[in-house]
Amino acid sequence: GGAVRQGLDQARMKWFMYVDGKGATSGECLDRIFSCRGRADLVVPYPENTQERPWGRRVVSMLFQRTLNLLFGLNLKYYNHLVLYPAELVRRVRLRTNSYAFQAEWLVKLIKSGATYVEVGVQDRFAMEGRRSKALRPGNVMGVIRAIVRLVWDVHVMKR
């Protein structure tokens, strides 16, 4: 989250997207995401081929997605992909986490404040050689839990 904030601070174009350096999203999928630009405020991708992911990651992703949808009255298919944002719109959101939940924090706060979105399915490359996620390490999991608690506070209590 912190590195993404630095990137946003330096962004000079109209649109902003965090791109994972692991290369899980092909150029073809990026084209698909960009082709939806302008149909809504946000372009929110989701993986269509989740069955290719290890079962443990599928379960954790599903629990994360369903928990956020329940807590915030949303119906998003996925929260952690390469969302395409208007840079000026996302700059208005105070991002409070440096955890893996930064994308979810932006999405929830923007959508709850009235931003429109379109979801687009993409085919990710989950089975890449040498690709190992650090997302499920205990410190990262605790960071996500803290981020969700703060997000509930911000959205439901502080109404921001």
mmCIF file of C-alpha atoms in Angstrom:
data_model
loop_
_atom_site.group_PDB
_atom_site.id
_atom_site.type_symbol
_atom_site.label_atom_id
_atom_site.label_comp_id
_atom_site.label_asym_id
_atom_site.label_seq_id
_atom_site.Cartn_x
_atom_site.Cartn_y
_atom_site.Cartn_z
ATOM 1 C CA GLY A 1 0.000 0.000 0.000
ATOM 2 C CA GLY A 2 2.748 2.452 0.839
ATOM 3 C CA ALA A 3 4.588 1.911 -2.456
ATOM 4 C CA VAL A 4 1.309 2.316 -4.337
ATOM 5 C CA ARG A 5 0.657 5.635 -2.572
ATOM 6 C CA GLN A 6 4.108 6.828 -3.657
ATOM 7 C CA GLY A 7 3.309 5.818 -7.227
ATOM 8 C CA LEU A 8 0.020 7.711 -7.097
ATOM 9 C CA ASP A 9 1.807 10.802 -5.789
ATOM 10 C CA GLN A 10 4.099 10.684 -8.816
ATOM 11 C CA ALA A 11 1.446 9.763 -11.406
ATOM 12 C CA ARG A 12 0.941 12.423 -14.054
ATOM 13 C CA MET A 13 -1.650 10.830 -16.338
ATOM 14 C CA LYS A 14 -5.452 10.873 -16.112
ATOM 15 C CA TRP A 15 -5.715 7.173 -15.193
ATOM 16 C CA PHE A 16 -3.947 5.238 -12.442
ATOM 17 C CA MET A 17 -3.423 1.501 -12.008
ATOM 18 C CA TYR A 18 -1.213 -0.482 -9.672
ATOM 19 C CA VAL A 19 0.490 -3.213 -11.718
ATOM 20 C CA ASP A 20 1.851 -6.308 -9.982
ATOM 21 C CA GLY A 21 5.467 -6.938 -10.958
ATOM 22 C CA LYS A 22 4.925 -10.703 -10.962
ATOM 23 C CA GLY A 23 3.330 -10.596 -14.413
ATOM 24 C CA ALA A 24 0.174 -12.538 -13.594
ATOM 25 C CA THR A 25 -1.900 -10.314 -15.878
ATOM 26 C CA SER A 26 -1.128 -10.546 -19.590
ATOM 27 C CA GLY A 27 -1.043 -7.667 -22.039
ATOM 28 C CA GLU A 28 -4.241 -9.029 -23.563
ATOM 29 C CA CYS A 29 -5.982 -8.790 -20.189
ATOM 30 C CA LEU A 30 -4.649 -5.272 -19.642
ATOM 31 C CA ASP A 31 -6.109 -4.339 -23.047
ATOM 32 C CA ARG A 32 -9.441 -5.771 -21.919
ATOM 33 C CA ILE A 33 -9.330 -3.680 -18.736
ATOM 34 C CA PHE A 34 -8.356 -0.491 -20.602
ATOM 35 C CA SER A 35 -11.103 -1.041 -23.184
ATOM 36 C CA CYS A 36 -13.680 -0.531 -20.389
ATOM 37 C CA ARG A 37 -12.241 2.884 -19.489
ATOM 38 C CA GLY A 38 -14.955 5.533 -19.529
ATOM 39 C CA ARG A 39 -17.880 3.124 -19.072
ATOM 40 C CA ALA A 40 -17.867 3.935 -15.347
ATOM 41 C CA ASP A 41 -15.650 5.732 -12.856
ATOM 42 C CA LEU A 42 -13.771 2.548 -11.936
ATOM 43 C CA VAL A 43 -12.847 -0.546 -13.939
ATOM 44 C CA VAL A 44 -12.726 -3.474 -11.503
ATOM 45 C CA PRO A 45 -11.240 -6.688 -12.928
ATOM 46 C CA TYR A 46 -11.802 -10.145 -11.494
ATOM 47 C CA PRO A 47 -10.148 -13.464 -12.383
ATOM 48 C CA GLU A 48 -12.423 -15.797 -14.315
ATOM 49 C CA ASN A 49 -10.101 -18.773 -13.907
ATOM 50 C CA THR A 50 -9.841 -19.028 -10.121
ATOM 51 C CA GLN A 51 -9.947 -22.834 -10.360
ATOM 52 C CA GLU A 52 -6.281 -22.640 -11.429
ATOM 53 C CA ARG A 53 -5.344 -21.137 -8.081
ATOM 54 C CA PRO A 54 -4.317 -23.366 -5.156
ATOM 55 C CA TRP A 55 -7.416 -24.317 -3.146
ATOM 56 C CA GLY A 56 -6.197 -22.554 0.021
ATOM 57 C CA ARG A 57 -5.813 -19.237 -1.810
ATOM 58 C CA ARG A 58 -9.236 -19.697 -3.433
ATOM 59 C CA VAL A 59 -10.825 -20.177 -0.006
ATOM 60 C CA VAL A 60 -9.055 -17.172 1.538
ATOM 61 C CA SER A 61 -9.940 -14.969 -1.455
ATOM 62 C CA MET A 62 -13.570 -16.076 -1.324
ATOM 63 C CA LEU A 63 -13.796 -15.380 2.432
ATOM 64 C CA PHE A 64 -12.194 -11.949 1.978
ATOM 65 C CA GLN A 65 -14.554 -11.044 -0.864
ATOM 66 C CA ARG A 66 -17.688 -12.283 0.908
ATOM 67 C CA THR A 67 -16.731 -10.619 4.189
ATOM 68 C CA LEU A 68 -16.225 -7.243 2.511
ATOM 69 C CA ASN A 69 -19.427 -7.579 0.500
ATOM 70 C CA LEU A 70 -21.374 -8.408 3.672
ATOM 71 C CA LEU A 71 -19.784 -5.654 5.781
ATOM 72 C CA PHE A 72 -20.278 -2.936 3.171
ATOM 73 C CA GLY A 73 -23.408 -4.031 1.294
ATOM 74 C CA LEU A 74 -21.556 -4.535 -1.972
ATOM 75 C CA ASN A 75 -21.559 -7.280 -4.572
ATOM 76 C CA LEU A 76 -18.043 -7.140 -6.021
ATOM 77 C CA LYS A 77 -16.569 -10.301 -7.491
ATOM 78 C CA TYR A 78 -12.999 -9.449 -6.469
ATOM 79 C CA TYR A 79 -11.183 -6.716 -4.547
ATOM 80 C CA ASN A 80 -7.484 -7.278 -5.204
ATOM 81 C CA HIS A 81 -6.952 -6.988 -8.919
ATOM 82 C CA LEU A 82 -5.501 -4.255 -11.129
ATOM 83 C CA VAL A 83 -8.269 -1.699 -10.749
ATOM 84 C CA LEU A 84 -8.198 1.220 -13.188
ATOM 85 C CA TYR A 85 -8.953 4.488 -11.377
ATOM 86 C CA PRO A 86 -9.205 8.091 -12.488
ATOM 87 C CA ALA A 87 -6.110 9.478 -10.745
ATOM 88 C CA GLU A 88 -7.870 12.566 -9.402
ATOM 89 C CA LEU A 89 -10.701 10.484 -7.950
ATOM 90 C CA VAL A 90 -8.452 8.042 -6.096
ATOM 91 C CA ARG A 91 -6.250 10.886 -4.816
ATOM 92 C CA ARG A 92 -9.231 12.144 -2.813
ATOM 93 C CA VAL A 93 -9.360 8.953 -0.728
ATOM 94 C CA ARG A 94 -7.346 8.857 2.466
ATOM 95 C CA LEU A 95 -5.691 5.452 2.347
ATOM 96 C CA ARG A 96 -4.987 4.338 5.918
ATOM 97 C CA THR A 97 -3.425 0.943 5.320
ATOM 98 C CA ASN A 98 -0.097 -0.267 3.995
ATOM 99 C CA SER A 99 -1.406 -3.842 3.941
ATOM 100 C CA TYR A 100 -2.613 -6.074 1.122
ATOM 101 C CA ALA A 101 -6.059 -4.555 1.744
ATOM 102 C CA PHE A 102 -5.187 -1.175 0.196
ATOM 103 C CA GLN A 103 -7.121 -1.922 -2.993
ATOM 104 C CA ALA A 104 -10.187 -2.988 -1.008
ATOM 105 C CA GLU A 105 -9.996 0.206 1.058
ATOM 106 C CA TRP A 106 -9.933 2.356 -2.074
ATOM 107 C CA LEU A 107 -12.767 0.434 -3.717
ATOM 108 C CA VAL A 108 -15.072 0.444 -0.695
ATOM 109 C CA LYS A 109 -14.530 4.129 0.067
ATOM 110 C CA LEU A 110 -14.954 5.186 -3.561
ATOM 111 C CA ILE A 111 -18.048 3.081 -4.233
ATOM 112 C CA LYS A 112 -19.684 4.058 -0.938
ATOM 113 C CA SER A 113 -19.059 7.717 -1.823
ATOM 114 C CA GLY A 114 -20.928 7.280 -5.121
ATOM 115 C CA ALA A 115 -18.314 6.216 -7.665
ATOM 116 C CA THR A 116 -19.676 3.965 -10.394
ATOM 117 C CA TYR A 117 -17.898 0.817 -11.497
ATOM 118 C CA VAL A 118 -17.866 -1.835 -14.162
ATOM 119 C CA GLU A 119 -16.462 -5.301 -13.547
ATOM 120 C CA VAL A 120 -14.496 -7.110 -16.238
ATOM 121 C CA GLY A 121 -13.407 -10.746 -16.219
ATOM 122 C CA VAL A 122 -9.805 -11.607 -17.055
ATOM 123 C CA GLN A 123 -7.710 -14.755 -17.273
ATOM 124 C CA ASP A 124 -4.797 -14.564 -14.828
ATOM 125 C CA ARG A 125 -1.630 -16.663 -14.891
ATOM 126 C CA PHE A 126 -1.625 -18.292 -11.466
ATOM 127 C CA ALA A 127 0.718 -21.194 -12.209
ATOM 128 C CA MET A 128 3.824 -19.215 -13.116
ATOM 129 C CA GLU A 129 7.233 -20.771 -12.393
ATOM 130 C CA GLY A 130 8.704 -19.534 -9.104
ATOM 131 C CA ARG A 131 5.670 -17.436 -8.210
ATOM 132 C CA ARG A 132 5.005 -17.597 -4.484
ATOM 133 C CA SER A 133 2.687 -15.318 -2.626
ATOM 134 C CA LYS A 134 3.530 -13.744 0.715
ATOM 135 C CA ALA A 135 -0.090 -12.745 1.327
ATOM 136 C CA LEU A 136 -0.853 -15.464 3.864
ATOM 137 C CA ARG A 137 2.053 -14.801 6.186
ATOM 138 C CA PRO A 138 0.807 -14.053 9.728
ATOM 139 C CA GLY A 139 1.947 -10.413 9.731
ATOM 140 C CA ASN A 140 0.207 -9.784 6.416
ATOM 141 C CA VAL A 141 -3.003 -11.441 7.587
ATOM 142 C CA MET A 142 -2.999 -9.295 10.746
ATOM 143 C CA GLY A 143 -2.425 -6.175 8.619
ATOM 144 C CA VAL A 144 -5.468 -7.029 6.515
ATOM 145 C CA ILE A 145 -7.618 -7.649 9.594
ATOM 146 C CA ARG A 146 -6.558 -4.271 11.071
ATOM 147 C CA ALA A 147 -7.329 -2.596 7.739
ATOM 148 C CA ILE A 148 -10.826 -4.111 7.633
ATOM 149 C CA VAL A 149 -11.555 -2.970 11.202
ATOM 150 C CA ARG A 150 -10.422 0.588 10.352
ATOM 151 C CA LEU A 151 -12.455 0.497 7.150
ATOM 152 C CA VAL A 152 -15.600 -0.492 9.078
ATOM 153 C CA TRP A 153 -14.901 2.417 11.447
ATOM 154 C CA ASP A 154 -14.311 4.884 8.606
ATOM 155 C CA VAL A 155 -17.335 3.866 6.524
ATOM 156 C CA HIS A 156 -19.956 2.983 9.136
ATOM 157 C CA VAL A 157 -19.016 5.117 12.144
ATOM 158 C CA MET A 158 -17.200 8.160 10.748
ATOM 159 C CA LYS A 159 -19.164 8.063 7.456
ATOM 160 C CA ARG A 160 -16.132 8.845 5.279
#
